[in-house]
JSON list of C-alpha atoms in Angstrom, two decimals:
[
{"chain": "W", "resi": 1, "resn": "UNK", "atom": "CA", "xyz": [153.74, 135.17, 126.95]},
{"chain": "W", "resi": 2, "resn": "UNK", "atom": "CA", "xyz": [156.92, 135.71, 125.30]},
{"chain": "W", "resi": 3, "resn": "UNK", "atom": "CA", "xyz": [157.21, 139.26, 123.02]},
{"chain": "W", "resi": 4, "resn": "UNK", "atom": "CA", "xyz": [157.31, 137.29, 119.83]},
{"chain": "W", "resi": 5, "resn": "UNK", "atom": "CA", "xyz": [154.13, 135.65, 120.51]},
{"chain": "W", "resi": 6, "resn": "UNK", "atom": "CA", "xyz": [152.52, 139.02, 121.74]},
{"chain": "W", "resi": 7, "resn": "UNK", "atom": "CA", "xyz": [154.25, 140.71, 118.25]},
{"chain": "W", "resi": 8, "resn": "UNK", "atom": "CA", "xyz": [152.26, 137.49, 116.64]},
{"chain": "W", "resi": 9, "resn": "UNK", "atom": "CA", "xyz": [148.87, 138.40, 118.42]},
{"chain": "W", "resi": 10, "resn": "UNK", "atom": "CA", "xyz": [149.34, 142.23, 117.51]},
{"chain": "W", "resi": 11, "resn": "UNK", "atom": "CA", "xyz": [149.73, 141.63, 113.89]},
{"chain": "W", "resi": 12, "resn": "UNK", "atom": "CA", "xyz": [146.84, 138.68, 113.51]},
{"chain": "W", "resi": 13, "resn": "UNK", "atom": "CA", "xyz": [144.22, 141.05, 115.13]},
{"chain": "W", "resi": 14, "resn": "UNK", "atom": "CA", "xyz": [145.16, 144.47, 113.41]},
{"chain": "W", "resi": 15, "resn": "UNK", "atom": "CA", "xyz": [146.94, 143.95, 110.22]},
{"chain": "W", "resi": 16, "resn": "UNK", "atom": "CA", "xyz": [145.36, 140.45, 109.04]},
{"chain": "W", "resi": 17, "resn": "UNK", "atom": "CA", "xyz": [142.69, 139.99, 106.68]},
{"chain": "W", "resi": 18, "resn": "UNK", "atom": "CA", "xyz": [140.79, 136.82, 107.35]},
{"chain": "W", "resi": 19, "resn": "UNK", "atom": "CA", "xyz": [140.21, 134.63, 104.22]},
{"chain": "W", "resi": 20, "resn": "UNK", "atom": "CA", "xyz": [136.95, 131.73, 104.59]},
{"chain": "W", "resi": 21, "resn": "UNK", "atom": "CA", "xyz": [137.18, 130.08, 101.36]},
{"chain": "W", "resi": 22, "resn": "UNK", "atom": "CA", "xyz": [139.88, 127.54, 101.02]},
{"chain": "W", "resi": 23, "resn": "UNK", "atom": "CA", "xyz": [142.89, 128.13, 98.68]},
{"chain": "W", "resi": 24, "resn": "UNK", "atom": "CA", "xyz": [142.30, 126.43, 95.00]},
{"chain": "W", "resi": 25, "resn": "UNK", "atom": "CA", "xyz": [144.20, 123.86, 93.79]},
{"chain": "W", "resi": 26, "resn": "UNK", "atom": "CA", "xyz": [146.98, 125.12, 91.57]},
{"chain": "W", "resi": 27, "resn": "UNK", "atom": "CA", "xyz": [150.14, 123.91, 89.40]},
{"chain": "W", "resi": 28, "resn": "UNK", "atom": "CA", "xyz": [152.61, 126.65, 91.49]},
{"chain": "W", "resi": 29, "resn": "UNK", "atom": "CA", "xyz": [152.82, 127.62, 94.84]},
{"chain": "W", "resi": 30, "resn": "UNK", "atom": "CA", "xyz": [154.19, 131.06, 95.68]},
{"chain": "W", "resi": 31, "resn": "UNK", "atom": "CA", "xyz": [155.67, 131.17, 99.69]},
{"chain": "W", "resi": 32, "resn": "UNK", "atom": "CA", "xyz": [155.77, 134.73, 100.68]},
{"chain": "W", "resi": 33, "resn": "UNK", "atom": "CA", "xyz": [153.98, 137.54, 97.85]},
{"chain": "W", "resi": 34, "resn": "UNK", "atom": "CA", "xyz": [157.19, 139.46, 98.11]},
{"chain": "W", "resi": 35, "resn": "UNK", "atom": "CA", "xyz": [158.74, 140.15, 94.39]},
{"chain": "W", "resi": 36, "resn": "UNK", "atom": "CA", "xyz": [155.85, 137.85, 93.15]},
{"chain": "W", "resi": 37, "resn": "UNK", "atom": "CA", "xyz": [154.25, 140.32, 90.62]},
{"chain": "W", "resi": 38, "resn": "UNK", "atom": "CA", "xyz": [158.24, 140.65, 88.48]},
{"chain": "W", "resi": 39, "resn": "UNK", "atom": "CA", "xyz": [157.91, 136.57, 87.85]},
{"chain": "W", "resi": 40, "resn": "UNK", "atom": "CA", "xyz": [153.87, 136.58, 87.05]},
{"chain": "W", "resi": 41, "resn": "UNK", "atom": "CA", "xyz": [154.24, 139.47, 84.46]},
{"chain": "W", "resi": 42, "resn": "UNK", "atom": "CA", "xyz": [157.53, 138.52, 83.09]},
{"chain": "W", "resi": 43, "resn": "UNK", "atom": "CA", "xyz": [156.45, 134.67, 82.58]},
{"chain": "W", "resi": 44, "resn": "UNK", "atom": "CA", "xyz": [153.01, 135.47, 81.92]},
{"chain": "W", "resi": 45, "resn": "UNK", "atom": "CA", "xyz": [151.70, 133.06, 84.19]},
{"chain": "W", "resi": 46, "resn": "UNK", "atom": "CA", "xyz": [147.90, 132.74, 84.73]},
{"chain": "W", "resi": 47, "resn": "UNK", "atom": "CA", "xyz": [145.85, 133.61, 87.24]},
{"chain": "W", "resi": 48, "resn": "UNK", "atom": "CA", "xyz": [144.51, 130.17, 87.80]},
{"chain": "W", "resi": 49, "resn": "UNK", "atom": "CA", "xyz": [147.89, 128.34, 87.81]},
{"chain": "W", "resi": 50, "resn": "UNK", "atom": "CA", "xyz": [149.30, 130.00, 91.02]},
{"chain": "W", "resi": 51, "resn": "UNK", "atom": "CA", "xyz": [148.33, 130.36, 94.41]},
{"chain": "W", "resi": 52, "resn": "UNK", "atom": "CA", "xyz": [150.06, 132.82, 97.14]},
{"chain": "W", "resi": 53, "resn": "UNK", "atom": "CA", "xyz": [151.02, 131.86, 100.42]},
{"chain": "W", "resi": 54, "resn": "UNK", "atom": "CA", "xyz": [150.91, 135.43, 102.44]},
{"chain": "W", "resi": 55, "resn": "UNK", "atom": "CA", "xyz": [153.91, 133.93, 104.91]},
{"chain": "W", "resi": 56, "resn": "UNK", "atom": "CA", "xyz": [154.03, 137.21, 107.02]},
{"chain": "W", "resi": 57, "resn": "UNK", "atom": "CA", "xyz": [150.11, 137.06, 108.31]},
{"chain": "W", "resi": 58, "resn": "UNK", "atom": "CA", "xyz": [149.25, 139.57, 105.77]},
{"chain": "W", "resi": 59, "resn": "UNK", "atom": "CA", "xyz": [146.14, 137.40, 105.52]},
{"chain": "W", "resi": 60, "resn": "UNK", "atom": "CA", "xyz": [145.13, 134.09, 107.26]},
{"chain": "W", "resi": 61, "resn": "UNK", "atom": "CA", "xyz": [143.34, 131.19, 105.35]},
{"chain": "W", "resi": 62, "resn": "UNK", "atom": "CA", "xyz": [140.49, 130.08, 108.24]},
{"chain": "W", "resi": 63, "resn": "UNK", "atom": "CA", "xyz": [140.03, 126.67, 107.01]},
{"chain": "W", "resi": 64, "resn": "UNK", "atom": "CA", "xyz": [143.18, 125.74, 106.59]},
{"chain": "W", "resi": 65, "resn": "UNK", "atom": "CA", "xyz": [143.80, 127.53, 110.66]},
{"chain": "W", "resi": 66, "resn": "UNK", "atom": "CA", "xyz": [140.51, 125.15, 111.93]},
{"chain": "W", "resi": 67, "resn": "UNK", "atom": "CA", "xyz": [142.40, 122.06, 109.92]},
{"chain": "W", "resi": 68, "resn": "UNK", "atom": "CA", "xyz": [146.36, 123.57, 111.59]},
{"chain": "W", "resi": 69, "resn": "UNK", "atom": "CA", "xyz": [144.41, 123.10, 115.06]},
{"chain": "W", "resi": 70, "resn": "UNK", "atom": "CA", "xyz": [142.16, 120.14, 114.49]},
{"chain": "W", "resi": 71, "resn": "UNK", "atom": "CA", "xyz": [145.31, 117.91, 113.14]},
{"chain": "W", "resi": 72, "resn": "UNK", "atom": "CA", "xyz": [147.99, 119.52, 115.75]},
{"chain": "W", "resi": 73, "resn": "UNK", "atom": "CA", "xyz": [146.14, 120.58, 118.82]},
{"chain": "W", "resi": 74, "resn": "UNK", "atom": "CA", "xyz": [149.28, 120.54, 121.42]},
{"chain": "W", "resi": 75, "resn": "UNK", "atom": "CA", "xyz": [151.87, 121.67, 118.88]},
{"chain": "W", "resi": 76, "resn": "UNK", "atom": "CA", "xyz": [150.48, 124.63, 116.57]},
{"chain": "W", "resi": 77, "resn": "UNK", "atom": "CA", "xyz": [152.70, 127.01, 114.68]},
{"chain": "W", "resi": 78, "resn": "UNK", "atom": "CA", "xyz": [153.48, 128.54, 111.61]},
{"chain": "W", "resi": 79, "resn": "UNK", "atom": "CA", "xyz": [155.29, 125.53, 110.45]},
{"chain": "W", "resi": 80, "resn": "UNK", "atom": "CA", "xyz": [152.44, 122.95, 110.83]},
{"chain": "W", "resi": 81, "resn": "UNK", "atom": "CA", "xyz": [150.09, 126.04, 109.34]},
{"chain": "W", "resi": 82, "resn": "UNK", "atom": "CA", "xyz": [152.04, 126.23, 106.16]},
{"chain": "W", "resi": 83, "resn": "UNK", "atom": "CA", "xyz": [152.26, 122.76, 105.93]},
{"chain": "W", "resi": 84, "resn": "UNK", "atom": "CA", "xyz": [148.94, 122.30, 105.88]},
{"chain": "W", "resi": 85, "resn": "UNK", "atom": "CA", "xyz": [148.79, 125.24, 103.15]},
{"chain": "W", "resi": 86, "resn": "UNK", "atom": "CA", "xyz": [150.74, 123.21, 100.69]},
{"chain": "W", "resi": 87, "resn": "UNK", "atom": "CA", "xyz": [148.76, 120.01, 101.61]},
{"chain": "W", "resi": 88, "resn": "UNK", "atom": "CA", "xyz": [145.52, 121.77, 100.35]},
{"chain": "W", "resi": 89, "resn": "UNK", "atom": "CA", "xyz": [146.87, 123.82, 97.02]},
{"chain": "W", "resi": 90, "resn": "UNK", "atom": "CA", "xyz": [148.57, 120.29, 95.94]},
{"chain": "W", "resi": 91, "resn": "UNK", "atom": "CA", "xyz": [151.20, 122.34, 93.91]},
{"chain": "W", "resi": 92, "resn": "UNK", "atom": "CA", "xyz": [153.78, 120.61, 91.53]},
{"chain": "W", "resi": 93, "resn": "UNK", "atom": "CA", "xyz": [156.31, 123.74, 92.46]},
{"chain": "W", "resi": 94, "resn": "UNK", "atom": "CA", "xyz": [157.22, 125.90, 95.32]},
{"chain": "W", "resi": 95, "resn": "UNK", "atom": "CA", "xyz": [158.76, 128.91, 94.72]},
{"chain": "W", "resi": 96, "resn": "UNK", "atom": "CA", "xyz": [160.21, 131.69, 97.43]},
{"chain": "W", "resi": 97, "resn": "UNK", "atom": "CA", "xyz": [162.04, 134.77, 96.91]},
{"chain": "W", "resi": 98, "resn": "UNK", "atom": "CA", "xyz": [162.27, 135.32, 100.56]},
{"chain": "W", "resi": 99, "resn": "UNK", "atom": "CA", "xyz": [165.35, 133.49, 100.41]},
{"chain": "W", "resi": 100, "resn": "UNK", "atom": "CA", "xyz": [166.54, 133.81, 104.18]},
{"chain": "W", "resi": 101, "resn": "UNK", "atom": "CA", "xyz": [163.69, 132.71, 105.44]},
{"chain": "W", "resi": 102, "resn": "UNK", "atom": "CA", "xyz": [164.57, 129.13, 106.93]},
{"chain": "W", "resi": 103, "resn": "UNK", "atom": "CA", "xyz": [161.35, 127.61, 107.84]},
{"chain": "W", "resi": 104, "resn": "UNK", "atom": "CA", "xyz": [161.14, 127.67, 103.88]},
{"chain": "W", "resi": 105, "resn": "UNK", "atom": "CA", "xyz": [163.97, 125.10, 103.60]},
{"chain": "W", "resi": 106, "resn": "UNK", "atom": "CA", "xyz": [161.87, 122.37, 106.08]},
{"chain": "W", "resi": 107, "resn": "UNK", "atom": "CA", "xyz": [159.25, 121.30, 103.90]},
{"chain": "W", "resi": 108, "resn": "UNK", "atom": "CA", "xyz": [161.07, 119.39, 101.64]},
{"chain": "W", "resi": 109, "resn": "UNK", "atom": "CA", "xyz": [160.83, 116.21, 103.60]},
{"chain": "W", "resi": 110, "resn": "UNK", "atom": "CA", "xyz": [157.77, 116.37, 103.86]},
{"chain": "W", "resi": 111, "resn": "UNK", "atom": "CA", "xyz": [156.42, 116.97, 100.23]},
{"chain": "W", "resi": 112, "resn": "UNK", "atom": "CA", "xyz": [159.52, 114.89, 98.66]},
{"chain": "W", "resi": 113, "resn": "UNK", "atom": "CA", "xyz": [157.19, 114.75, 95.08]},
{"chain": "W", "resi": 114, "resn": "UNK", "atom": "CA", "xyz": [156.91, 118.41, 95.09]},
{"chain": "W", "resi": 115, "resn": "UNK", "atom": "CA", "xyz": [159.92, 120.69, 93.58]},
{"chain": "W", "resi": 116, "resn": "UNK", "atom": "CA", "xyz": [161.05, 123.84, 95.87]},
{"chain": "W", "resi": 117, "resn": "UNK", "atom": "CA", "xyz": [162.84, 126.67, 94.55]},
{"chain": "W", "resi": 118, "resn": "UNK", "atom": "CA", "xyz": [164.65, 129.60, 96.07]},
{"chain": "W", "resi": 119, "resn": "UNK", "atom": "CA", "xyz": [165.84, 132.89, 94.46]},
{"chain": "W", "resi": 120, "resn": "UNK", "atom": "CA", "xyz": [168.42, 135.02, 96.48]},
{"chain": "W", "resi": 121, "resn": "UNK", "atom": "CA", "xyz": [166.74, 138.76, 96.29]},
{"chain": "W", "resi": 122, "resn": "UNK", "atom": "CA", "xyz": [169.05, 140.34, 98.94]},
{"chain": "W", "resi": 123, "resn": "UNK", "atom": "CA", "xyz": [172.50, 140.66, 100.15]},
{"chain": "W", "resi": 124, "resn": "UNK", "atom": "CA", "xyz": [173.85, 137.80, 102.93]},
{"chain": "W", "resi": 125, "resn": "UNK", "atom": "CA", "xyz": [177.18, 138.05, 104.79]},
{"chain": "W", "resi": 126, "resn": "UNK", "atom": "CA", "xyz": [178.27, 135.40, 107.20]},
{"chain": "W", "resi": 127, "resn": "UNK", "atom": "CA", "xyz": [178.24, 137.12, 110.54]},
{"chain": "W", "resi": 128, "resn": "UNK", "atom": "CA", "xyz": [174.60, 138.79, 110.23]},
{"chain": "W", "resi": 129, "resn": "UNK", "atom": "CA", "xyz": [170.60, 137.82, 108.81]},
{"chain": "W", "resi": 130, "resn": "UNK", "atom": "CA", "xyz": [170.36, 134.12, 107.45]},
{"chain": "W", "resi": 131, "resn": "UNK", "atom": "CA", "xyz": [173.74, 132.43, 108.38]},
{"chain": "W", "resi": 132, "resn": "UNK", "atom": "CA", "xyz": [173.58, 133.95, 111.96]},
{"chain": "W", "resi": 133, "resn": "UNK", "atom": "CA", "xyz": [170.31, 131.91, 112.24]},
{"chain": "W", "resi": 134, "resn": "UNK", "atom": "CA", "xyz": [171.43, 129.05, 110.98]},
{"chain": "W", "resi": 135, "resn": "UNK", "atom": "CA", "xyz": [174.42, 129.12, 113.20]},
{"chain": "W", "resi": 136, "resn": "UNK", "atom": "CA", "xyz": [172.41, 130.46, 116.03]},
{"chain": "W", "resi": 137, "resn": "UNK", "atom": "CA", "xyz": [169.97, 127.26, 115.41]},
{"chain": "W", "resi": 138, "resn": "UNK", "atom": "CA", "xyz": [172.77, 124.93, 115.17]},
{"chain": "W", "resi": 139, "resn": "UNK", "atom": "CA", "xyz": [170.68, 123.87, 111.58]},
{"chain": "W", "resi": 140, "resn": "UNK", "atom": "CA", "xyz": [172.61, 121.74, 109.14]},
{"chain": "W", "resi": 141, "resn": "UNK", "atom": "CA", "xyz": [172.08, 120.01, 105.54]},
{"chain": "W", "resi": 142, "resn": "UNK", "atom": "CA", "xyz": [170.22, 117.03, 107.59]},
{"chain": "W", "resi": 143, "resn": "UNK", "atom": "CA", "xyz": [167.25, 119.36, 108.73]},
{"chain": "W", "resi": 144, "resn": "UNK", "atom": "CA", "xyz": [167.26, 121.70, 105.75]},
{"chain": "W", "resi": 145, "resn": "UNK", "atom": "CA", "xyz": [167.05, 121.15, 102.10]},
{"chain": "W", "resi": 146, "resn": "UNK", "atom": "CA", "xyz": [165.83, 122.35, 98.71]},
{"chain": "W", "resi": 147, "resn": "UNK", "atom": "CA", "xyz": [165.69, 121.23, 95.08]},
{"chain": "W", "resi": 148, "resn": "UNK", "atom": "CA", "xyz": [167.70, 124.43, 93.91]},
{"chain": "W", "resi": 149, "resn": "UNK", "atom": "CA", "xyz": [168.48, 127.45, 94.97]},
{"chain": "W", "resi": 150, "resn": "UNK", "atom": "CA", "xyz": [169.10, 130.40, 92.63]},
{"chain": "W", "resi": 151, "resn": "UNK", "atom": "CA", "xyz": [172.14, 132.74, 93.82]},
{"chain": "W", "resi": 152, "resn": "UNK", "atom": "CA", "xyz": [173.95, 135.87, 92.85]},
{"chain": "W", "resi": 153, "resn": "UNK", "atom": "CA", "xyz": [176.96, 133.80, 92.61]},
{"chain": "W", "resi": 154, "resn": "UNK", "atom": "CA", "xyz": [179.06, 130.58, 93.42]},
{"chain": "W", "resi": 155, "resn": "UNK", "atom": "CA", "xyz": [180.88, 131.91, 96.10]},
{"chain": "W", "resi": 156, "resn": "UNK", "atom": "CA", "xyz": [177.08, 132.57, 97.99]},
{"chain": "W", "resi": 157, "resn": "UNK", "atom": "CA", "xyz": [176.28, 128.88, 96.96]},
{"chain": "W", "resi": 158, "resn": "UNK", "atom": "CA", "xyz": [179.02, 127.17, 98.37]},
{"chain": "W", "resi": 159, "resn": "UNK", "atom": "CA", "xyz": [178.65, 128.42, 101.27]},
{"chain": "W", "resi": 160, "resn": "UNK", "atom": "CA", "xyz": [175.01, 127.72, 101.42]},
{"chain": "W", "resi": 161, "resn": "UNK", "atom": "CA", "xyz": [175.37, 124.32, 100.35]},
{"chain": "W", "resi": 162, "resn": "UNK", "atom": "CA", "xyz": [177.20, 123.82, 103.75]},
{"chain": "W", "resi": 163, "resn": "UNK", "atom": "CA", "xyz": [173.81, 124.34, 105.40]},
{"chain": "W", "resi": 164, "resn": "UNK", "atom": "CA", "xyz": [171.19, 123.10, 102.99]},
{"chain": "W", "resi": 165, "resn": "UNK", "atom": "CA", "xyz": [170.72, 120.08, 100.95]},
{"chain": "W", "resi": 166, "resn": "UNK", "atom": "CA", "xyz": [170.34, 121.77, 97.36]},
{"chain": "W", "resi": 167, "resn": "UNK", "atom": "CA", "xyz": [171.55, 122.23, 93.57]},
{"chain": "W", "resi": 168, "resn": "UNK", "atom": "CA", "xyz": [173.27, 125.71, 93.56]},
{"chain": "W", "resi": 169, "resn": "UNK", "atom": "CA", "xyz": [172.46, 127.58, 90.56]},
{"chain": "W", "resi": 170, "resn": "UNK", "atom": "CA", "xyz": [174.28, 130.59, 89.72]},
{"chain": "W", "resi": 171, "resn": "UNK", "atom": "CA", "xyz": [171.75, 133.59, 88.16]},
{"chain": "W", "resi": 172, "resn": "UNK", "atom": "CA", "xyz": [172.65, 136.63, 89.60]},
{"chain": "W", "resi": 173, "resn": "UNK", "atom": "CA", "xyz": [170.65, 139.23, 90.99]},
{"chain": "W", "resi": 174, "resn": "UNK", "atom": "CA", "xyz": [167.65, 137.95, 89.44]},
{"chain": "W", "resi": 175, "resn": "UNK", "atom": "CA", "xyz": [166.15, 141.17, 89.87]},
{"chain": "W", "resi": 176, "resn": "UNK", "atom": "CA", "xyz": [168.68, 143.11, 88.21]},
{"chain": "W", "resi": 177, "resn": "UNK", "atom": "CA", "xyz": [168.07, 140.23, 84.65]},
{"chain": "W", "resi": 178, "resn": "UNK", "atom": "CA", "xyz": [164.78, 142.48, 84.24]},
{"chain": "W", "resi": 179, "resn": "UNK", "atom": "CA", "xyz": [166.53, 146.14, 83.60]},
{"chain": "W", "resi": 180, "resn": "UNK", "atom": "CA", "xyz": [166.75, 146.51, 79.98]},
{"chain": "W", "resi": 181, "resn": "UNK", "atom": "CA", "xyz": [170.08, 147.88, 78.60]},
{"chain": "W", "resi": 182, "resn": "UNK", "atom": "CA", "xyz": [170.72, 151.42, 77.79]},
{"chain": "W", "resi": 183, "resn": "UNK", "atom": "CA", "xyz": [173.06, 152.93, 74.88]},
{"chain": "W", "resi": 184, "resn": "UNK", "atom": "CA", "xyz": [174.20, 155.69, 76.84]},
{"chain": "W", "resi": 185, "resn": "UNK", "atom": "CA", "xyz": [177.07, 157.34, 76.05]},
{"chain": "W", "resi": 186, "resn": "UNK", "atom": "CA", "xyz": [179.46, 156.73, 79.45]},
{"chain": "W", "resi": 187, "resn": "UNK", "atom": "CA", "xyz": [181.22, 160.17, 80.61]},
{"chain": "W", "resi": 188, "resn": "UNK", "atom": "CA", "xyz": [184.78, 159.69, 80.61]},
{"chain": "W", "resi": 189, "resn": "UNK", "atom": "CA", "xyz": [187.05, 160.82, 83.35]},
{"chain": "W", "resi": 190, "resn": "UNK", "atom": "CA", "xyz": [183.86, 160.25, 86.05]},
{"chain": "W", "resi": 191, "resn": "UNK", "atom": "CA", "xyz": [182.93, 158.03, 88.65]},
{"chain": "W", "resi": 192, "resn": "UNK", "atom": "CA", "xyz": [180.37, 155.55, 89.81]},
{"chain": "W", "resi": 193, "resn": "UNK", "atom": "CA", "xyz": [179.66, 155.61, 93.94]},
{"chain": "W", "resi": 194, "resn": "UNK", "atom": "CA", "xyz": [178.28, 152.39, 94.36]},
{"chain": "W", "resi": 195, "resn": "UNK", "atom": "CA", "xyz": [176.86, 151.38, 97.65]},
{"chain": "W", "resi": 196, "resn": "UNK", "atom": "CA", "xyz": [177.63, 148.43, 100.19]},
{"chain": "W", "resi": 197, "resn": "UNK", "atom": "CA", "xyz": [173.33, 147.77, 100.18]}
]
């Protein structure tokens, strides 16, 4: 048993609540609950039109697990558990704001009819995080793709478009489109420290 399985074991028996009732049906898909609650307040979306897809075991759907086992017996994992996940929920959209998260970027060919979306939330260089996996992985536009991915600029999309099949839309730090402008008077003669993360 390799450590990432035993890491996987560790977190499924003490940090994972078990879910028995299937997930409903809804209009938008959320893959990972991280930054979830900015978008559902901001766009007002209902309760009933979204489901969440805790991609980090935070909880485990056991219907959908039974189904992950029943349909892929000799080859279970994450991938074919998620997979499954959209499958039941039936969503029009997928959205993630886990944007380094690769896995994300391999269900597009198998739900063609469904749109996926990606939001950049963090900071990516080329020589560490997401484009050391995808190097590492030897992954290219054939195995990964998206419908679009929002970035903090075109100089990040470019080079993501190397790697994934996508529309590159430019947005910013989506998070920072929610702070509300101040009329502060600015000091003169002072400075601003701002740091690298």
């Amino acid at each position: 048993m390799n450590l990432n399985t035993f890491k996987h074991i560790f977190i499924i028996i003490f940090r994972t609540k078990l879910i028995f009732k299937k997930p409903k049906k809804a209009k938008l898909l959320f893959f990972d609950v991280s930054h979830t609650k900015l978008l559902i307040d901001k766009f007002k979306i209902k309760i009933g039109d979204y489901e969440i897809l805790n991609s980090r075991l935070e909880s485990i759907n056991i219907p959908i697990l039974i189904k992950t086992i029943k349909k892929n017996i000799f080859n279970l994992s994450l991938k074919n558990y998620y997979l499954q996940y959209i499958k039941a929920v039936e969503p029009n959209k997928v959205i993630t704001l886990i944007d380094n998260n690769i896995i994300f970027y391999k269900f597009k060919k198998y739900f063609p009819d469904i749109k996926f979306f990606s939001v950049q939330c963090g900071h990516r260089t080329k020589n560490r995080d997401f484009f050391l996996q995808l190097k590492k992985n030897n992954l290219s536009r054939g195995d990964l793709s998206c419908d679009s991915i929002f970035v903090a600029n075109l100089g990040f999309g470019k080079k993501i478009k190397k790697f994934i099949n996508c529309k590159i839309i430019s947005l910013g730090f989506f998070k920072n489109n929610f702070i509300k402008a101040t009329n502060k008077k600015i000091k003169k003669k002072s400075l601003l420290f701002i740091s690298q993360f």
